[in-house]
C-alpha positions as CSV (number, residue, x, y, z in Angstrom):
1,X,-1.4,-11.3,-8.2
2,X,1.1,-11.5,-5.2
3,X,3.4,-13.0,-7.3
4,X,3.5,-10.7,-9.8
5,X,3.8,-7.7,-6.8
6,X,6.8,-9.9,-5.5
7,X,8.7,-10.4,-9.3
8,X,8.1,-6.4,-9.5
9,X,9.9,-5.7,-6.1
10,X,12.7,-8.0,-7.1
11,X,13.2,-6.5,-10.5
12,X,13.4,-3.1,-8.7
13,X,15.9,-4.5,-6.0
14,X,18.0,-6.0,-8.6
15,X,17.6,-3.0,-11.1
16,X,21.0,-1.5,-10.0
17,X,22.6,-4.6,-10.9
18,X,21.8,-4.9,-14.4
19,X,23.2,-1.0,-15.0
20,X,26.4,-1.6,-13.7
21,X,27.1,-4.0,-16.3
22,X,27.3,-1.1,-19.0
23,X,30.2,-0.1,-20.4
24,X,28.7,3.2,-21.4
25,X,28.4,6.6,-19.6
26,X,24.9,5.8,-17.4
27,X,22.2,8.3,-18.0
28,X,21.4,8.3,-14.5
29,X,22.8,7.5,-11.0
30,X,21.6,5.7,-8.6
31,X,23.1,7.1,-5.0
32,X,21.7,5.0,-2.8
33,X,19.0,1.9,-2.4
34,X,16.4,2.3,0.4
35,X,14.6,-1.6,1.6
36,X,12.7,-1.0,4.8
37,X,9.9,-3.1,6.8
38,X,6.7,-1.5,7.8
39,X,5.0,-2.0,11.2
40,X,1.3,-0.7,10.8
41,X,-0.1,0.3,14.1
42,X,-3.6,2.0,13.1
43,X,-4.9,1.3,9.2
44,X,-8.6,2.3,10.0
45,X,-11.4,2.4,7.7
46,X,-14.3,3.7,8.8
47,X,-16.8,4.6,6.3
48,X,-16.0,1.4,4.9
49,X,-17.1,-1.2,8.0
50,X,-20.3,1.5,8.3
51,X,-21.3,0.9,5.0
52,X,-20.8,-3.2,5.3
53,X,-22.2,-3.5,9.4
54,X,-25.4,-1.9,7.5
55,X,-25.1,-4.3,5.1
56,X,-24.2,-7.6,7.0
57,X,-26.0,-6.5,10.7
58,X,-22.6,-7.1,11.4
59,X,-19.8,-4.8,14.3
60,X,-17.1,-5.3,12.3
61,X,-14.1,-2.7,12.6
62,X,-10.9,-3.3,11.1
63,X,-9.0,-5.4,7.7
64,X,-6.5,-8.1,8.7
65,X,-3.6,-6.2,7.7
66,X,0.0,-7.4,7.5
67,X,3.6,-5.8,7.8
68,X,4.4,-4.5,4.5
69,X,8.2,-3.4,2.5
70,X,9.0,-0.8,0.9
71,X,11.8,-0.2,-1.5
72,X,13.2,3.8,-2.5
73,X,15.7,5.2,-4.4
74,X,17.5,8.1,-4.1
75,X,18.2,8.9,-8.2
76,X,20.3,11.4,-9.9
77,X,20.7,12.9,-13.0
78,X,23.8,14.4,-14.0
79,X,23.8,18.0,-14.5
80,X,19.9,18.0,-14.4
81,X,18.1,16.7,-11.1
82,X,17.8,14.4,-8.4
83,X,14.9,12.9,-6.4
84,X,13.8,10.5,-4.1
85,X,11.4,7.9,-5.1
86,X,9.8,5.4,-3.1
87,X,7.5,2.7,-3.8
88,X,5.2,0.4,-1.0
89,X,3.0,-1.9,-1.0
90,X,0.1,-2.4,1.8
91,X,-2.5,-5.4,1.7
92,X,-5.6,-5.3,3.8
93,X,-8.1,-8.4,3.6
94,X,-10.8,-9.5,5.2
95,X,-13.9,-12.4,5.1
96,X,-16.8,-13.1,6.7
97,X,-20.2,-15.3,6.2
98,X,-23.7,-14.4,7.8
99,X,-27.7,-14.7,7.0
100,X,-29.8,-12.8,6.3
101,X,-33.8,-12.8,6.5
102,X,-34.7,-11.3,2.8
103,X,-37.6,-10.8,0.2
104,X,-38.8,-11.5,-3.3
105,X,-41.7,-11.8,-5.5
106,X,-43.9,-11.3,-2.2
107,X,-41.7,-14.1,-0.3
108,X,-39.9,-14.1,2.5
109,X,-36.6,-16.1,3.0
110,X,-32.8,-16.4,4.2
111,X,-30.1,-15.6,2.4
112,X,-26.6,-16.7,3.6
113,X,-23.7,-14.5,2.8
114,X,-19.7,-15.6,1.9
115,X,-17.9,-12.4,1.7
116,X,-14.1,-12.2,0.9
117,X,-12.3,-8.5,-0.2
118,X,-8.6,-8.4,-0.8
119,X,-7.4,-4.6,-1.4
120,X,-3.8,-4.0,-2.6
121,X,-2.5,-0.5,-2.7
122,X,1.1,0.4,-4.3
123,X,2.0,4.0,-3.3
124,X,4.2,6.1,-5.8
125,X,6.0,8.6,-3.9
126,X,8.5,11.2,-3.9
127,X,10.4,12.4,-1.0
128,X,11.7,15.4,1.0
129,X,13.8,15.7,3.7
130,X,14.8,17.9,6.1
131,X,17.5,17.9,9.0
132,X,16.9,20.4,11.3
133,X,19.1,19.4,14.0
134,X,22.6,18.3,12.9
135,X,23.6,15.8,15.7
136,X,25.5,12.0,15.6
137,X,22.4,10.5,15.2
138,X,20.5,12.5,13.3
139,X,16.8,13.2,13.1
140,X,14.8,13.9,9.8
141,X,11.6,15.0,8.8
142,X,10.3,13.4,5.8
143,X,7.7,14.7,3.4
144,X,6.3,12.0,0.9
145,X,4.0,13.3,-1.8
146,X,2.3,11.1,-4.7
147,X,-0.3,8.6,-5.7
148,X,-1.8,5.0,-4.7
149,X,-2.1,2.3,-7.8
150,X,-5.1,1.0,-5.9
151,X,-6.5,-2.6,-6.7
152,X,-9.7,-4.0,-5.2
153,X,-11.5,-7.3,-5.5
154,X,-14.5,-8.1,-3.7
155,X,-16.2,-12.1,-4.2
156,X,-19.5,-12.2,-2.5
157,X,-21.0,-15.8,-2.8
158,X,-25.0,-15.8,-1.6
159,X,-26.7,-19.1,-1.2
160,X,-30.6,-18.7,-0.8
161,X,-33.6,-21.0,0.1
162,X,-35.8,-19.3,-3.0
163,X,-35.1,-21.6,-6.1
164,X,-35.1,-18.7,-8.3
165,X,-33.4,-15.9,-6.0
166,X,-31.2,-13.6,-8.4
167,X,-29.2,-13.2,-6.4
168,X,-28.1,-16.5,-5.7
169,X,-24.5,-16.8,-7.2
170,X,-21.1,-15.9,-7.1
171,X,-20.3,-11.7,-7.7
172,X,-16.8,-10.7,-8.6
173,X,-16.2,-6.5,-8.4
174,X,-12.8,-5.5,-9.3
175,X,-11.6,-2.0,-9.2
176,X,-8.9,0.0,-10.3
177,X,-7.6,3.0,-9.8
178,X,-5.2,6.2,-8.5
179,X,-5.5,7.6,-5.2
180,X,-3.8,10.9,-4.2
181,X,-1.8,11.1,-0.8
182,X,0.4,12.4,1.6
183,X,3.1,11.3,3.8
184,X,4.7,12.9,7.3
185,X,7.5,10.9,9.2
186,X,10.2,11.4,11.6
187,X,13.5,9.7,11.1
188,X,16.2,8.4,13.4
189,X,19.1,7.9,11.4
190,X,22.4,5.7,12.8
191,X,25.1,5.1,10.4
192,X,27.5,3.3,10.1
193,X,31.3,4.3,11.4
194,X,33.1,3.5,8.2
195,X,35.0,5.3,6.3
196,X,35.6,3.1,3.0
197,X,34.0,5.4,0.1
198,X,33.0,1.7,-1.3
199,X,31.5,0.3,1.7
200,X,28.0,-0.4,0.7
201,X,26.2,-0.4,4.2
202,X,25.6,3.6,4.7
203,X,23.0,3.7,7.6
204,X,20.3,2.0,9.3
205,X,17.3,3.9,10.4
206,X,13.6,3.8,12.4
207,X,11.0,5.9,11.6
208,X,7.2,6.8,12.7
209,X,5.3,7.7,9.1
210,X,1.5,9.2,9.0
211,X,-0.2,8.3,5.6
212,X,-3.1,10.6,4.6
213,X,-4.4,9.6,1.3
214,X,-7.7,10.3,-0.4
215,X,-9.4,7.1,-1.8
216,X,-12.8,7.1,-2.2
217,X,-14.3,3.9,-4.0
218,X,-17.7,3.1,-6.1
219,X,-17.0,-0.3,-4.3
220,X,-20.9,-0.5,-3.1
221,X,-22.6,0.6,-6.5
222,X,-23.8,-3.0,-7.5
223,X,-25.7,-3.5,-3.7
224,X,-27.1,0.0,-3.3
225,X,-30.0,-0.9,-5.4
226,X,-31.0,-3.7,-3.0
227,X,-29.7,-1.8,0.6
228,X,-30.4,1.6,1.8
229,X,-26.1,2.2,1.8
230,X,-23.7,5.0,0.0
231,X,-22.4,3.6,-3.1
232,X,-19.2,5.1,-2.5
233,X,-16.7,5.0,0.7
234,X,-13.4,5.8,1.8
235,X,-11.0,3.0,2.6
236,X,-7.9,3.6,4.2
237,X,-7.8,7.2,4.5
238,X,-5.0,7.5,7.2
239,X,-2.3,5.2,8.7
240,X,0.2,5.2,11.1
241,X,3.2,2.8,10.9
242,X,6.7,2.1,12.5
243,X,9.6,1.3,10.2
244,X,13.0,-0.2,10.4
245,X,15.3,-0.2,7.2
246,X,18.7,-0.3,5.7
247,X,20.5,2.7,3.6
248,X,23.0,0.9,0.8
249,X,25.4,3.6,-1.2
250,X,25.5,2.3,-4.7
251,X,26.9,5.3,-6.6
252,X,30.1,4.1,-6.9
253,X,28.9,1.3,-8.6
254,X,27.8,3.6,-11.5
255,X,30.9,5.8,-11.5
256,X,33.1,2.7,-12.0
């Protein structure tokens, strides 16, 4: 799976290179290439760790979550439209093990509990931005609107001291699906002093983003039959993150 994520990113990095080896009129334009880092500061899931604590008799708050890129380009097409579209990808895991004192067929027992959840979400965004101060270094607000490719695995192994617990076993629950969002950030822009048309280096820039997305999940559907939990939970529903990037020009590429 993450190697697949990786050979997408790189096909979309490389994309521009492989159209400007036509020799015919492009369709489009690409103006410029976006790759950025992303510092997440605050990915909280609370409904979530209620649902699981319940579950597990457990205090667990928070996913081990990792910086994440993020790739966007700024496309055009001639004599019809141009947009902004960015694409991310954000990875939250998290694994635990714990017992459990349990019943069945009028016995009582303990259960013990390998739990491992891997959650990949791709946002598909477009952008908007808007300079309301017009200064050296710039600042911009950023308006991102669009959807999350979610993907979700959950492997719960339970090892039991019944012989013929049903439970006993290894569960796999994968889920797929789109999630609607919403994105706010504030830009610092710095660019380059340069004044080559084909210099490719156009600016650098750091920016605070605040994700609100909507993602509600069926994750618990299989264990609400056994526990007194929601089948359904939110996961991510808001995120803060720093972010540092690099602005390439490539139009001139495709005007060549």
């Amino acid at each position: 799976m993450v190697f697949k994520l990786k050979f997408a990113f790189l096909f979309l990095l490389l994309f521009p290179v492989f159209a400007f080896t036509k020799e015919k009129r492009n369709p489009f334009i690409i103006n410029n290439v976006e790759i950025a880092y992303n510092f997440p500061i605050n990915q909280n899931a609370y409904d979530f760790f209620d649902a699981f604590n319940q579950y597990s008799n457990l205090s667990a708050d928070e996913f081990t979550f990792r910086n994440f890129p993020s790739v966007s380009f700024d496309i055009e097409i001639p004599n019809l439209t141009n947009f902004v579209l960015n694409l991310d990808w954000i990875n939250l895991l998290y694994s635990t093990n714990f017992n459990k004192k349990s019943s069945y067929s009028f016995n009582s027992f303990f259960r013990s509990y390998s739990e491992s959840f891997d959650f990949n979400f791709l946002p598909i965004t477009l952008s908007f931005f808007i300079t309301p101060f017009d200064t050296d270094f710039k600042t911009q607000l950023h308006f991102q609107f669009g959807v999350s490719y979610d993907r979700l695995e959950w492997k719960e192994f339970v090892g039991s001291e019944l012989d013929d617990d049903p439970r006993k076993g290894l569960e796999t629950i994968r889920i797929k699906q789109f999630s609607p969002l919403f994105a706010f950030g504030i830009r610092n822009v710095l660019p380059f002093d340069i004044l080559d048309r084909e210099q490719l280096l156009n600016f650098f820039f750091f920016e605070a983003k605040f994700y609100f997305m909507y993602r509600n999940i069926d994750i618990f559907t299989r264990i609400s039959k056994y526990e007194p939990i929601p089948e359904k939970v939110t996961i991510l529903p808001f995120s803060i993150v720093f972010i540092i990037g690099v602005n390439f020009k490539t139009r001139s590429f495709f005007n060549k």
